[in-house]
Tab-separated table of C-alpha atoms in Angstrom:
chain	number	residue	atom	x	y	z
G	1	UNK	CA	-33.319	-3.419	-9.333
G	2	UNK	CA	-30.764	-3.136	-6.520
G	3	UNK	CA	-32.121	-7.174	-5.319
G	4	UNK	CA	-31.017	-8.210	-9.028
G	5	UNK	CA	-27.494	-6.947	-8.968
G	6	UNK	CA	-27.103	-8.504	-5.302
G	7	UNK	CA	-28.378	-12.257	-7.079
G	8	UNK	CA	-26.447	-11.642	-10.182
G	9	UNK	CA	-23.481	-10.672	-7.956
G	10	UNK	CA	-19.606	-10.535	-9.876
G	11	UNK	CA	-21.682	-11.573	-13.631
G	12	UNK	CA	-22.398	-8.186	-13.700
G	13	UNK	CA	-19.377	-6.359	-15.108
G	14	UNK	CA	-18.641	-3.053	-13.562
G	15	UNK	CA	-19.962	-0.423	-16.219
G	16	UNK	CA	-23.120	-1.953	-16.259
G	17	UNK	CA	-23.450	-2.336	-12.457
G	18	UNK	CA	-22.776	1.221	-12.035
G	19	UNK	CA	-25.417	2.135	-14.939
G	20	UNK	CA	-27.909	0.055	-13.191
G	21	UNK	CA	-27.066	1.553	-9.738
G	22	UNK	CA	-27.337	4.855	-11.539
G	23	UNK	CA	-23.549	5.488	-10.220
G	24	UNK	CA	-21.901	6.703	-13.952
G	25	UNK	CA	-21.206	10.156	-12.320
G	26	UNK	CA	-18.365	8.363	-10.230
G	27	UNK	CA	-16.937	6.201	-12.702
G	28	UNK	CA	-13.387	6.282	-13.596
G	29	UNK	CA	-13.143	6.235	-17.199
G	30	UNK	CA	-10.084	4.046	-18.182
G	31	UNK	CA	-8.339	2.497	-21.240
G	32	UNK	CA	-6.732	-1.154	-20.988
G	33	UNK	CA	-4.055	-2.911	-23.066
G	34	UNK	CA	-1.716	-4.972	-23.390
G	35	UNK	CA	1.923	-4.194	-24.353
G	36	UNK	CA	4.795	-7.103	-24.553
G	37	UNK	CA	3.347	-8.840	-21.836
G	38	UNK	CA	2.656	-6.056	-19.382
G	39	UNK	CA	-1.336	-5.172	-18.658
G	40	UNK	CA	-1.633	-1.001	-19.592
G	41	UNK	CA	-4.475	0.982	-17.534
G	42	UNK	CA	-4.938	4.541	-18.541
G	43	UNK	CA	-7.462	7.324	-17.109
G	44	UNK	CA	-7.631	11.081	-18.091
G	45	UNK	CA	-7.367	13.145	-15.110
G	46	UNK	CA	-6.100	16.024	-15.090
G	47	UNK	CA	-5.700	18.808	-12.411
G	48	UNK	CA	-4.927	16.296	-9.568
G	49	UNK	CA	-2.015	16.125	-7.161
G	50	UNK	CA	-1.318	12.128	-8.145
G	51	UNK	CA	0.298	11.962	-4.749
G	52	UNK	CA	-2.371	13.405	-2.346
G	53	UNK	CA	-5.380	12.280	-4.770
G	54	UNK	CA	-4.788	9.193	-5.708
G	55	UNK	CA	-4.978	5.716	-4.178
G	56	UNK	CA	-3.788	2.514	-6.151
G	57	UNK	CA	-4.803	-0.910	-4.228
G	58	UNK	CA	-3.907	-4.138	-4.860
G	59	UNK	CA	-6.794	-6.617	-3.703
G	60	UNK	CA	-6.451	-10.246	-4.778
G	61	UNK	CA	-6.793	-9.912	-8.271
G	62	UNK	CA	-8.341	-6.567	-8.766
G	63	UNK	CA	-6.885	-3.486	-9.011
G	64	UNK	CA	-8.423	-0.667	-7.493
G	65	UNK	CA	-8.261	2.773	-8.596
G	66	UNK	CA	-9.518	5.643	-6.241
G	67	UNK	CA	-9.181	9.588	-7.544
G	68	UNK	CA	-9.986	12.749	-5.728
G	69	UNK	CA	-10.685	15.793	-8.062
G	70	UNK	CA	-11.461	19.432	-6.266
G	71	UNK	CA	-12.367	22.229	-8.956
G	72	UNK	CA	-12.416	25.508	-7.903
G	73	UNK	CA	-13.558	28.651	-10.149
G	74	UNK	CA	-13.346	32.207	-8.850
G	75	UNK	CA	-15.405	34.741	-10.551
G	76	UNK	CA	-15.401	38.833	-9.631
G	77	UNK	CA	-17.083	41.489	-11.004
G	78	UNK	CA	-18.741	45.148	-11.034
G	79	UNK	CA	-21.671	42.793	-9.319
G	80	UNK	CA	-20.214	40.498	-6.589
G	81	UNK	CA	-18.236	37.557	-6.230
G	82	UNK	CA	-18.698	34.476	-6.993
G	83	UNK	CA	-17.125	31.008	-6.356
G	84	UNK	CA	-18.203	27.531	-7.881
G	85	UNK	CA	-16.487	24.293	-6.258
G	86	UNK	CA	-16.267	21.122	-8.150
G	87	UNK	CA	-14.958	18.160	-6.320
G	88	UNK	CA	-15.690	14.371	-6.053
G	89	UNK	CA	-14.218	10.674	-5.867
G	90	UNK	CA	-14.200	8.444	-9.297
G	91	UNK	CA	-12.773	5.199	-8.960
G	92	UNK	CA	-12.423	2.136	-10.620
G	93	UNK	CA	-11.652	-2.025	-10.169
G	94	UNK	CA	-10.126	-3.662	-12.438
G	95	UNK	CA	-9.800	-7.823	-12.332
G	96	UNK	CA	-6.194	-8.998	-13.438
G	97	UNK	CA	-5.908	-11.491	-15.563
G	98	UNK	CA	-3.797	-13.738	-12.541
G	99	UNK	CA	-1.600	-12.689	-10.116
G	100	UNK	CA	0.301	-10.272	-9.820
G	101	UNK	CA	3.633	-9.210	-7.568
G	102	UNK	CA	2.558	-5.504	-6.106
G	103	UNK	CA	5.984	-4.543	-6.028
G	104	UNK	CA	6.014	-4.989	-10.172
G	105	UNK	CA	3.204	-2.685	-10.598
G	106	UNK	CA	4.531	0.866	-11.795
G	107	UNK	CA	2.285	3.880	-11.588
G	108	UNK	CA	3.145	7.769	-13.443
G	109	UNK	CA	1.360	10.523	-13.886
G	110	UNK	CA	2.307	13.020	-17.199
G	111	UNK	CA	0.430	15.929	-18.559
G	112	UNK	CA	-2.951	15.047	-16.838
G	113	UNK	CA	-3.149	10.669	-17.425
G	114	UNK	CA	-2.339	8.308	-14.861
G	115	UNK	CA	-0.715	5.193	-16.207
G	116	UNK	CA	-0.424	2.148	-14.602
G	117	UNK	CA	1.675	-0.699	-15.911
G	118	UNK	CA	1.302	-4.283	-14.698
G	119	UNK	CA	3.429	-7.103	-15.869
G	120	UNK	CA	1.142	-10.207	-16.595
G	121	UNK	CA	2.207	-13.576	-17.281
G	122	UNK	CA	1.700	-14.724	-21.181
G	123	UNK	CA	-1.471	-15.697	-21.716
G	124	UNK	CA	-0.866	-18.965	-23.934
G	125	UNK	CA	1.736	-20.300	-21.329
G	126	UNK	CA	-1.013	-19.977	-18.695
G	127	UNK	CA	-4.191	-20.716	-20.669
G	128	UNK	CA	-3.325	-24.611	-20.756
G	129	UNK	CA	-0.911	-27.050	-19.392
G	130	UNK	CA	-0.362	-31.048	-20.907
G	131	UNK	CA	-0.949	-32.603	-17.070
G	132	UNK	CA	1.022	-35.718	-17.901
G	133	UNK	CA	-0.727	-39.294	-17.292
G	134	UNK	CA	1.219	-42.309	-15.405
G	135	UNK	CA	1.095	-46.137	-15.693
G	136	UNK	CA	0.576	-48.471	-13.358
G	137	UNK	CA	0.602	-48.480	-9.158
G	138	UNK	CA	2.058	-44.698	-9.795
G	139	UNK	CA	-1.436	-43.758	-11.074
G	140	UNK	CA	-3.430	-45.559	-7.941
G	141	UNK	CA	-4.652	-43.820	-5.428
G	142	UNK	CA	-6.615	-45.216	-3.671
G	143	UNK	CA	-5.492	-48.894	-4.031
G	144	UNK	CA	-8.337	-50.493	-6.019
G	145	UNK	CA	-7.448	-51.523	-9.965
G	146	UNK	CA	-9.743	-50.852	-12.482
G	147	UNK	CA	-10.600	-54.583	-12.791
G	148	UNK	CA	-11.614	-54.133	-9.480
G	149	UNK	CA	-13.763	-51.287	-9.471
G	150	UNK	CA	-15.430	-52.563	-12.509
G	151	UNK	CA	-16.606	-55.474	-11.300
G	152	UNK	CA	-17.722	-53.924	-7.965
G	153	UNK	CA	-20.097	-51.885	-10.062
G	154	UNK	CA	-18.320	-48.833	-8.968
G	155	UNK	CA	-17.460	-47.160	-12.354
């Protein structure tokens, strides 16, 4: 399974790459949006120190996401003690629509959900541009006319 998600390489979006991989456990569970032109990512996770446990990354186009949650319950009785520890790593990439300035990316963390707020540029204005189309010598580039290429065969 492992030699198909190495050939299939970035088709594979991340949930399912992690399902495959059998990695769900340490999955960052996010919600995305936009908002008036800024890019909204949202995780639940409470009970975390935002600055000690977590790590926002700005790689190319992909933001990364890296959490560290430690659980501890305490438990005494007539019996004993006991202690249960709950702790791991989640994380999550997420690929940006284009690029983005790192110092315009805003992070907060309120009553247990990280937020983090990325301005993105509008998609229309960057989903197509009219390249405009010259006449003339302006428009050669190499030299040769289309007469001339023509009748060389070339075209």
């Amino acid at each position: 399974m492992n030699s198909i998600i190495r050939r299939a390489g970035s088709d594979i979006t991340e949930p399912l790459r992690r399902f495959l991989e059998g990695d769900l456990g340490s999955w960052l569970r996010v919600e995305e949006y936009r908002e008036e032109g800024t890019m909204v990512v949202r995780a639940e996770v409470p009970g975390i120190d935002p600055e000690q446990d977590v790590d926002i990354t700005l790689v190319g186009n992909e933001l990364q996401i890296d959490v560290r949650h430690q659980e501890k319950s305490e438990h005494k009785d007539k019996r004993g003690y006991r202690s249960e520890f709950k702790y791991g790593t989640f994380s999550r990439a997420i690929t940006l629509p284009g690029p983005v300035d790192e110092n315009d990316i805003r992070a907060s963390y309120n009553d247990g959900v990280l937020e983090v707020r990325i301005p993105v540029p509008d998609e229309a204005a960057a989903a197509s541009r009219k390249i405009p189309i010259t006449r003339g010598a302006a428009g050669r580039a190499t030299g040769t006319s289309m007469g001339e290429a023509t009748s060389a065969g070339q075209m």
